[in-house]
Coordinates of C-alpha atoms in Angstrom, one line a residue:
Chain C
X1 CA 0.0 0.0 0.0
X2 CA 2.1 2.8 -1.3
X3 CA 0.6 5.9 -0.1
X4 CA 1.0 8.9 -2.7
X5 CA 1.4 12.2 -0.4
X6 CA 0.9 15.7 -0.9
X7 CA 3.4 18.2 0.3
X8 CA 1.7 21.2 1.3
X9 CA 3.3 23.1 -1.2
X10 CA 2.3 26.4 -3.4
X11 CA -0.6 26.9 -1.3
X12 CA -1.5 30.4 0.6
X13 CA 1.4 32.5 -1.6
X14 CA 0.3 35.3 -3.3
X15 CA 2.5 35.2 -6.6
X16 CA -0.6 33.3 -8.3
X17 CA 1.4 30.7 -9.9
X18 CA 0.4 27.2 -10.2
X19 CA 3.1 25.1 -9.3
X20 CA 3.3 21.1 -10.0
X21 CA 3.0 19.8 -6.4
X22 CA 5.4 18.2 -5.3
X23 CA 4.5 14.2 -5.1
X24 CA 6.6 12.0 -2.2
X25 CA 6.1 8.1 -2.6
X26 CA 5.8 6.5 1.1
X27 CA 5.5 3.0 1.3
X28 CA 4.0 1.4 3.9
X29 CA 6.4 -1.0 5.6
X30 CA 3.8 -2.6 8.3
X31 CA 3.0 -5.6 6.7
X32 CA 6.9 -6.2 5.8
X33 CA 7.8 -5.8 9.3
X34 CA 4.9 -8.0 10.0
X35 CA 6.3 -10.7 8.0
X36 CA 9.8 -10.2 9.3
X37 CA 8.7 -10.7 12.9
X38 CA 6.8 -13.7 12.3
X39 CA 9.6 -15.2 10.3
X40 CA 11.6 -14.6 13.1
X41 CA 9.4 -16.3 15.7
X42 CA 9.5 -19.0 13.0
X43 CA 13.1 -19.1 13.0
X44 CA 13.6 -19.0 16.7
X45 CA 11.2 -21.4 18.0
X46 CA 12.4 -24.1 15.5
X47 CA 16.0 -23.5 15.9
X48 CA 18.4 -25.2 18.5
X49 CA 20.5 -22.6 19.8
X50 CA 23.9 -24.2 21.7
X51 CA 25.2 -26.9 19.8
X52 CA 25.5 -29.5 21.9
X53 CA 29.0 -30.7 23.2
X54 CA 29.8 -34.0 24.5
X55 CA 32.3 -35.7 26.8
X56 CA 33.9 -39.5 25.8
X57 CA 33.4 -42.2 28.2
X58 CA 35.6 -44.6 28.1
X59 CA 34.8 -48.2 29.2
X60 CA 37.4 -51.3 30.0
X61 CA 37.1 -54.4 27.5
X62 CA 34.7 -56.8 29.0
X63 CA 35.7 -59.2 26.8
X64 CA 39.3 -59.3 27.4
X65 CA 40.3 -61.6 30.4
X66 CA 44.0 -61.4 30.6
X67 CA 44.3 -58.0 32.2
X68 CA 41.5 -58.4 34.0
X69 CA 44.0 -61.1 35.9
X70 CA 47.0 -58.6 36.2
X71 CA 44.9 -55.8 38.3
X72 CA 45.5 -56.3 41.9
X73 CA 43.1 -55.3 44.4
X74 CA 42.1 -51.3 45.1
X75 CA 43.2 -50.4 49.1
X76 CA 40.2 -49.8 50.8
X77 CA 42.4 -46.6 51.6
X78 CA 43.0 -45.0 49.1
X79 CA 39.6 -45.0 47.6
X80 CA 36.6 -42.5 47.9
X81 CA 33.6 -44.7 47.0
X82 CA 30.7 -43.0 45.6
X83 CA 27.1 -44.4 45.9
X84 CA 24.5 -42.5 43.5
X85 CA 21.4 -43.2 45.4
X86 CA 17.8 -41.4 44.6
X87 CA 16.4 -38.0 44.8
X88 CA 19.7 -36.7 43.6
X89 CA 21.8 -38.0 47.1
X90 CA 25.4 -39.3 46.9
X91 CA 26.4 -41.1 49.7
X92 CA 30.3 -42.0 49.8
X93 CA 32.7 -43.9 51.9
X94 CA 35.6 -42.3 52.6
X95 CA 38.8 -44.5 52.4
X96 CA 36.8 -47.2 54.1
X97 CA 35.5 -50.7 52.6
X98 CA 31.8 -51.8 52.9
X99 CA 32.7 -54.9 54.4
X100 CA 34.5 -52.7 57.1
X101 CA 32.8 -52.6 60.3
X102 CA 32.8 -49.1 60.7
X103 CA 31.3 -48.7 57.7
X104 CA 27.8 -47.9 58.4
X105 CA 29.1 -45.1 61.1
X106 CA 31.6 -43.6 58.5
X107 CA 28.9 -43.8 55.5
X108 CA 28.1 -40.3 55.0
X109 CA 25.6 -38.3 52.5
X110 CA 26.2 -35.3 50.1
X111 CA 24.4 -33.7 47.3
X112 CA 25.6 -32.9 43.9
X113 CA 27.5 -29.6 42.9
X114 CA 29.2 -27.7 45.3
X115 CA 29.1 -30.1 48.2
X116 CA 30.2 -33.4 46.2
X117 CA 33.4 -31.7 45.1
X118 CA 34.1 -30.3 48.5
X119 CA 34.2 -34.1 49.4
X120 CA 36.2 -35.0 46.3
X121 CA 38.7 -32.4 46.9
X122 CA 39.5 -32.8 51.1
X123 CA 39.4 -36.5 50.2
X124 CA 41.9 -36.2 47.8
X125 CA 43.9 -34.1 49.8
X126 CA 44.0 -36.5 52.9
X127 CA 44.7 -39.9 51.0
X128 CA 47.2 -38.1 48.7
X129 CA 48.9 -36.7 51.8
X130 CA 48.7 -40.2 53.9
X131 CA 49.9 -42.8 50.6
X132 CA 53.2 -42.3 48.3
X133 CA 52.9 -41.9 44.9
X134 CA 52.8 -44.9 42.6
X135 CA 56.1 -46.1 40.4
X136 CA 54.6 -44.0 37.7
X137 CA 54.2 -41.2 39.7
X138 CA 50.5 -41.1 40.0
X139 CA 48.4 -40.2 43.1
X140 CA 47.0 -42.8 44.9
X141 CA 43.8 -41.4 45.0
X142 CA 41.1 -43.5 43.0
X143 CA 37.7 -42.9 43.0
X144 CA 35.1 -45.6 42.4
X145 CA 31.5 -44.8 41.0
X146 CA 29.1 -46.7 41.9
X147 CA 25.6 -46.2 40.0
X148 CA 22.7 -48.0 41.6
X149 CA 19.4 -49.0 40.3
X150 CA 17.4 -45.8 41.3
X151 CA 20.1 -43.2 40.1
X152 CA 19.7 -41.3 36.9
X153 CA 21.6 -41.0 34.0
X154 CA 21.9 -37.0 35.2
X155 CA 23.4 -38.3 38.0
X156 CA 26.1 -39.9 35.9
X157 CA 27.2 -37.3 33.5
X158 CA 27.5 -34.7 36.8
X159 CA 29.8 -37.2 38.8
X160 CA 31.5 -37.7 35.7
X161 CA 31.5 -33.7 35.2
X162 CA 32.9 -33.4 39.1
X163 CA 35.5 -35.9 38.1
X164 CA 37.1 -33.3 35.3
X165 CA 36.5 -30.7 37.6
X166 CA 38.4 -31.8 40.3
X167 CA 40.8 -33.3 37.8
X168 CA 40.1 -36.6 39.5
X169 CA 42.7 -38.7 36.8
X170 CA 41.6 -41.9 38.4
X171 CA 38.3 -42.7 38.6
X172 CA 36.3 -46.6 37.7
X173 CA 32.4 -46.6 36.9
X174 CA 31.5 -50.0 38.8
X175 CA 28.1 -51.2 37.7
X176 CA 27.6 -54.5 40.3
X177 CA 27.2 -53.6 43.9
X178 CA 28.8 -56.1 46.2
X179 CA 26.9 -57.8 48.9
X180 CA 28.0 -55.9 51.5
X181 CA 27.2 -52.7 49.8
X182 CA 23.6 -53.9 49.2
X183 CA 23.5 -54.3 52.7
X184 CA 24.7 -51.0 53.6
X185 CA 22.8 -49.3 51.5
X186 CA 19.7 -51.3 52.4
X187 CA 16.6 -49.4 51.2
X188 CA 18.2 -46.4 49.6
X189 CA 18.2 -48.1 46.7
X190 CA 15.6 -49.5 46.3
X191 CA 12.8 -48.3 43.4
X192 CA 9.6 -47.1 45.4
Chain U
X1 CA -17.5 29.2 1.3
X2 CA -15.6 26.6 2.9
X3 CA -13.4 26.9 5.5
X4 CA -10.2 25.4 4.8
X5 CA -9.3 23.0 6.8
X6 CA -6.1 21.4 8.1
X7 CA -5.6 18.0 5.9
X8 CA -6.1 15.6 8.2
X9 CA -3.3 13.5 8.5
X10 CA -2.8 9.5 10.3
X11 CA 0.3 9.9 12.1
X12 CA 2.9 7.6 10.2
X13 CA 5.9 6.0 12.2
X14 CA 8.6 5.4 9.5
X15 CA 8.9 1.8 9.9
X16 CA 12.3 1.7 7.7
X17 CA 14.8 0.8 10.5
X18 CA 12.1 -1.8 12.6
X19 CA 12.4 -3.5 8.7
X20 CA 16.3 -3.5 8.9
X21 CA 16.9 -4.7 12.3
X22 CA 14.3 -7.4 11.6
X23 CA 15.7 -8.8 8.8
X24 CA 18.6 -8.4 10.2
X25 CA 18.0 -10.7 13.0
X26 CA 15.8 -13.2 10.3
X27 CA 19.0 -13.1 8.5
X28 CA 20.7 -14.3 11.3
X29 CA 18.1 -16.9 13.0
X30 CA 18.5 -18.5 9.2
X31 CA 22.0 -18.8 9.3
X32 CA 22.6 -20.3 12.1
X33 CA 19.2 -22.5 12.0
X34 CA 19.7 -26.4 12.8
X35 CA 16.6 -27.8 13.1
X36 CA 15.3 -29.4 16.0
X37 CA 14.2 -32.9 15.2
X38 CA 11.0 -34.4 15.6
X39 CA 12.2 -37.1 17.5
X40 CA 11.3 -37.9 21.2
X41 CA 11.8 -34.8 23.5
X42 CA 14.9 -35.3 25.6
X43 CA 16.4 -32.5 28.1
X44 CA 20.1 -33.5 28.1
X45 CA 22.2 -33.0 31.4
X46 CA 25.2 -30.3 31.3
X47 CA 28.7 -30.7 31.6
X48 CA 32.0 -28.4 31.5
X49 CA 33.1 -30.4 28.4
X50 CA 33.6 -28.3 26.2
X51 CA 34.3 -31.0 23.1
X52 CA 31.7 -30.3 20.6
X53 CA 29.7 -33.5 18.8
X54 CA 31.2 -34.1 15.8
X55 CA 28.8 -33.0 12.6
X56 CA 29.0 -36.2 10.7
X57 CA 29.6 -39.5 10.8
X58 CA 27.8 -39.8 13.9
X59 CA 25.0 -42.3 15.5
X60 CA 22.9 -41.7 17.8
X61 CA 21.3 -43.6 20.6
X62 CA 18.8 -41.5 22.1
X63 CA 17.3 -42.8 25.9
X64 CA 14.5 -41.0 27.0
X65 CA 12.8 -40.0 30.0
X66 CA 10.9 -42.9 30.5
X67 CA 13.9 -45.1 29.5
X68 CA 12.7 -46.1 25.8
X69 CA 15.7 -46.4 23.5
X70 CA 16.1 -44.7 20.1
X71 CA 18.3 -45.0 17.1
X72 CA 19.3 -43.0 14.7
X73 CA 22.1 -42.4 12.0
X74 CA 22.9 -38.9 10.6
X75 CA 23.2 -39.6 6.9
X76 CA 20.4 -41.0 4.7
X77 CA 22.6 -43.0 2.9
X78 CA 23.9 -44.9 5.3
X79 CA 20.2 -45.3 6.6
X80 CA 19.2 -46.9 3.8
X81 CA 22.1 -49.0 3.7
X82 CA 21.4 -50.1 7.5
X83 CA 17.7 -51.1 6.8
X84 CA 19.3 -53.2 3.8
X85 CA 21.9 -54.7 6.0
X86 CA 19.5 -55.4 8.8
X87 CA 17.1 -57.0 6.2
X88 CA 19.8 -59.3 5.3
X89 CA 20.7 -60.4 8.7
X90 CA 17.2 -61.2 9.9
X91 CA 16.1 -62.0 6.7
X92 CA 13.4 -59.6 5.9
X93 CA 13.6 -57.8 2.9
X94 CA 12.2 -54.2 2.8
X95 CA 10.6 -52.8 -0.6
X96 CA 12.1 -49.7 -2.4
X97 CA 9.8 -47.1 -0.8
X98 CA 9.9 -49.0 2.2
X99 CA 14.0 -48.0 2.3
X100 CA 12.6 -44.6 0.7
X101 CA 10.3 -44.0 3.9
X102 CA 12.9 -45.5 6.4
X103 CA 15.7 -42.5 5.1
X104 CA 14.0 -39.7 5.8
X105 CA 13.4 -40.8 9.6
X106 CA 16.1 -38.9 11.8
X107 CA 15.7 -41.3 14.4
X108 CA 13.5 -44.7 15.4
X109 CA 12.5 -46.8 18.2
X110 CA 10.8 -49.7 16.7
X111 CA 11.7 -53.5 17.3
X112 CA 12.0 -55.4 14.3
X113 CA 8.7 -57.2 13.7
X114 CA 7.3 -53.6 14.8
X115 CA 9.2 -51.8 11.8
X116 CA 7.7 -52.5 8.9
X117 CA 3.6 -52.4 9.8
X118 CA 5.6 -48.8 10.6
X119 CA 6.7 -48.1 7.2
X120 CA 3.6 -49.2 5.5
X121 CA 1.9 -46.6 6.6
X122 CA 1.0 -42.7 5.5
X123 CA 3.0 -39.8 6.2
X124 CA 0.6 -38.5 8.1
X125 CA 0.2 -41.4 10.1
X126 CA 3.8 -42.2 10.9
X127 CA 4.5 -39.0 13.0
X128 CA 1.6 -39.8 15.3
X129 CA 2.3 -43.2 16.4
X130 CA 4.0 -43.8 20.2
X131 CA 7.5 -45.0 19.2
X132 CA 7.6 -48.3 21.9
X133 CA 11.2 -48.2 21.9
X134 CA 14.2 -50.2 20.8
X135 CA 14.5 -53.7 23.2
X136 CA 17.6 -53.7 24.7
X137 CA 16.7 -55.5 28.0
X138 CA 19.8 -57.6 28.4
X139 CA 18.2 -60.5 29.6
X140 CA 15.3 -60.5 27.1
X141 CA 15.2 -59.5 23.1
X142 CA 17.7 -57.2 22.8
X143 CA 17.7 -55.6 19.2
X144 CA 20.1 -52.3 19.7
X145 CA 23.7 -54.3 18.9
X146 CA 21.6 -55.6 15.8
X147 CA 21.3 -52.2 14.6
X148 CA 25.0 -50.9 15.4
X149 CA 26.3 -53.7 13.5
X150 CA 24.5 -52.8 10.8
X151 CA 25.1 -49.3 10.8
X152 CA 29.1 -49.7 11.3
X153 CA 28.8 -52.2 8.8
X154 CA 27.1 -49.4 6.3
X155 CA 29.6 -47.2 7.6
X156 CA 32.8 -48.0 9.2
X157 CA 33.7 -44.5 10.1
X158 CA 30.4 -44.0 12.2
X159 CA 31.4 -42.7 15.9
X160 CA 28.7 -43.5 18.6
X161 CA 27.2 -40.9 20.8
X162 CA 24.7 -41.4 23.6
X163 CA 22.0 -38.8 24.3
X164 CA 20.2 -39.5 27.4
X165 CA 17.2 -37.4 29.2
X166 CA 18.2 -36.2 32.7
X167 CA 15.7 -38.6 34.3
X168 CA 16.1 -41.8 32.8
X169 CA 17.4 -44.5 34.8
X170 CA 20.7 -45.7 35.1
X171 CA 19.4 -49.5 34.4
X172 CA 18.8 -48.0 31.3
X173 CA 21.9 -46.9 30.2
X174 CA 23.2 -49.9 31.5
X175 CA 21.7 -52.3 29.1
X176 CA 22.8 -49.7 26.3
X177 CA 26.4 -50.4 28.2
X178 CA 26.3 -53.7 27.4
X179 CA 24.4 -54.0 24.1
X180 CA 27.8 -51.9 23.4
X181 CA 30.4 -53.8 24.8
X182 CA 29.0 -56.8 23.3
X183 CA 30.7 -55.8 20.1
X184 CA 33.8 -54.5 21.8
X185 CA 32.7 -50.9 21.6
X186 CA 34.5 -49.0 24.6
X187 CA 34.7 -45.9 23.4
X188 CA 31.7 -43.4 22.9
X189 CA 30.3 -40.0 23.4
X190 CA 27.8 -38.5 26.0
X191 CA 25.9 -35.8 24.8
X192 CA 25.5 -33.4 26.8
X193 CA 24.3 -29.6 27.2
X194 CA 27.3 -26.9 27.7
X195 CA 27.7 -25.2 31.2
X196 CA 29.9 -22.9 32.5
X197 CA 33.2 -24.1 34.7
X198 CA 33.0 -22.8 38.5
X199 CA 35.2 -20.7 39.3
X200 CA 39.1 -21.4 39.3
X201 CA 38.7 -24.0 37.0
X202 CA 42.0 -24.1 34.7
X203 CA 41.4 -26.2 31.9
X204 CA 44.8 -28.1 31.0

């Protein structure tokens, strides 16, 4: 809708000429713009803004038994064991086995975020102060992940997240729950 | 006579620079558009990686929320090729518009015997009906490792990334795990959103 508007001109002199008037073309950009925004909308609604990234998991070889032979047993020590129960709660034993009988007393509970890596880090500190280094000159700190039956797959990819945070180099995602871990975590893991 | 009167004018708001920065912005919305995908909604979890997922040559195995496992490939190809190979291995064979139908789908979660009643039907039809899910149950049929063999074996350069929705179960994911494993696959990717580092994070 191009509007065709008149510039007040030659009107109210007195020299009695008649002069062309003078003719500016407007065109009327609503519609355009009304277009433009509703493309827009279009475009933003159906887009994906962040591409997502991703992180690689790395898993040992099931299949292969010979190493599986070589690996000698963890320390009880030197591990921070990590229990992903539900609702979002880690509870972790610190340097202690599940078999241990202190075990129950020392099992403690944290939350993801702020609080898990606080644990990670003074637990690091303490059994990397307590143990030697390794021949190859790694800490001895090793933590163990222990997924159970009521955690989420969240609560994986953010203990895996704290672990390269806290540039926790050592670290084992352990499917199976042993007996006495079952026992200790009685019915925190179980589905409701 | 007449009075003359003042021409009544609408006031006009020169629209000129709303157009420009509008198309401006539709200009960029269009550049940077990748689509979302039709497929099953799934909120992934966020993590400081900061690797980004690789644009092609890429599989997908998508978990979501309520633990049902999908499958998809990123080239149509290779799709095709999959269907073809998977045919071969079970011994069904798929008709030409059947492998047609079965590119164009971004992702899946049908078992086998499931698939081609699937296929068979409209377009308008096939967007509507509740995807049941790949099997992977470990114990039980388990179809997933079916499918990644016959991807990798469309397309030997096909990485593997897992996409899972923050409130699927690990048992899930597990199963996945192990559908993996089975053909010595160690290695993959988690999908995941982007967040920021805390504070006094170095990366190195």
């Amino acid at each position: 809708m191009a509007a065709i508007e008149e510039s007040g001109g030659g009107h109210g002199k007195g020299d009695g000429k008649v002069r062309a008037k003078k003719m500016s073309t407007r065109v009327d950009m609503t519609p355009m713009v009304d277009l433009g925004f509703l493309l827009i909308t279009f475009f933003m609604l159906a887009t994906t803004m962040s591409k997502p990234t991703s992180m690689t998991l790395a898993v040992p070889d099931k299949t292969d038994e010979k190493d599986q032979e070589k690996t000698e047993p963890l320390k009880a020590s030197k591990v921070l064991t990590l229990f992903m129960g539900a609702n979002d709660d880690v509870y972790y034993l610190d340097g202690i086995a599940a078999d241990d009988d202190k075990a129950v007393a020392s099992m403690k509970t944290t939350r993801y975020g702020f609080d898990l890596r606080s644990v990670i880090f003074a637990s690091a500190k303490r059994i990397n102060a307590a143990n030697p280094k390794d021949e190859k000159g790694n800490d001895p700190f090793v933590v163990v992940i222990k997924p159970t039956p009521v955690s989420t797959y969240k609560n994986m990819v953010d203990v895996l997240d704290e672990m390269a945070i806290t540039k926790s180099k050592r670290y084992a995602l352990v499917e199976t729950l042993t007996d006495s871990e079952k026992k200790l975590l009685g019915d925190k893991i179980v589905a409701k | 006579m007449g009075k003359v009167r003042p021409k009544k004018h609408a006031p006009h708001t020169d629209m000129t620079a709303m157009t420009d920065v509008a198309f401006l912005l539709l200009t960029f919305f269009i550049m940077t558009a990748t689509f979302k995908s039709n497929e099953a909604e799934i909120t992934t979890p966020s993590s400081i990686s900061q690797i980004k997922v690789p644009d092609d040559h890429i599989m997908v195995i998508s978990i979501d929320k309520a633990g049902k496992v999908f499958f998809g490939v990123d080239a149509k190809p290779v799709r095709a090729a999959m269907l073809e190979n998977i045919g071969q291995s079970k011994g069904i064979t798929f008709t030409e518009t059947e492998k047609a139908k079965f590119a164009l789908q971004t992702s899946f979660g049908f078992p086998l015997n499931q698939l081609k009643p699937w296929l068979n039907m409209s377009k308008e039809q096939m967007p509507n009906v509740k995807q049941p899910g790949i099997p992977v149950d470990s114990t039980g049929a388990s179809e997933l490792a079916d499918w990644v063999y016959a991807a990798r074996k469309a397309d030997n350069q096909l990485r593997i990334a897992l996409k899972g929705d923050n409130l699927s179960k690990f048992p899930v994911f597990k199963d996945v795990l192990s559908n993996l494993q089975s053909q010595n696959i160690n290695k993959f990717n988690l999908i995941t959103g982007s967040e920021q580092a805390p504070a006094g994070y170095t990366n190195d």
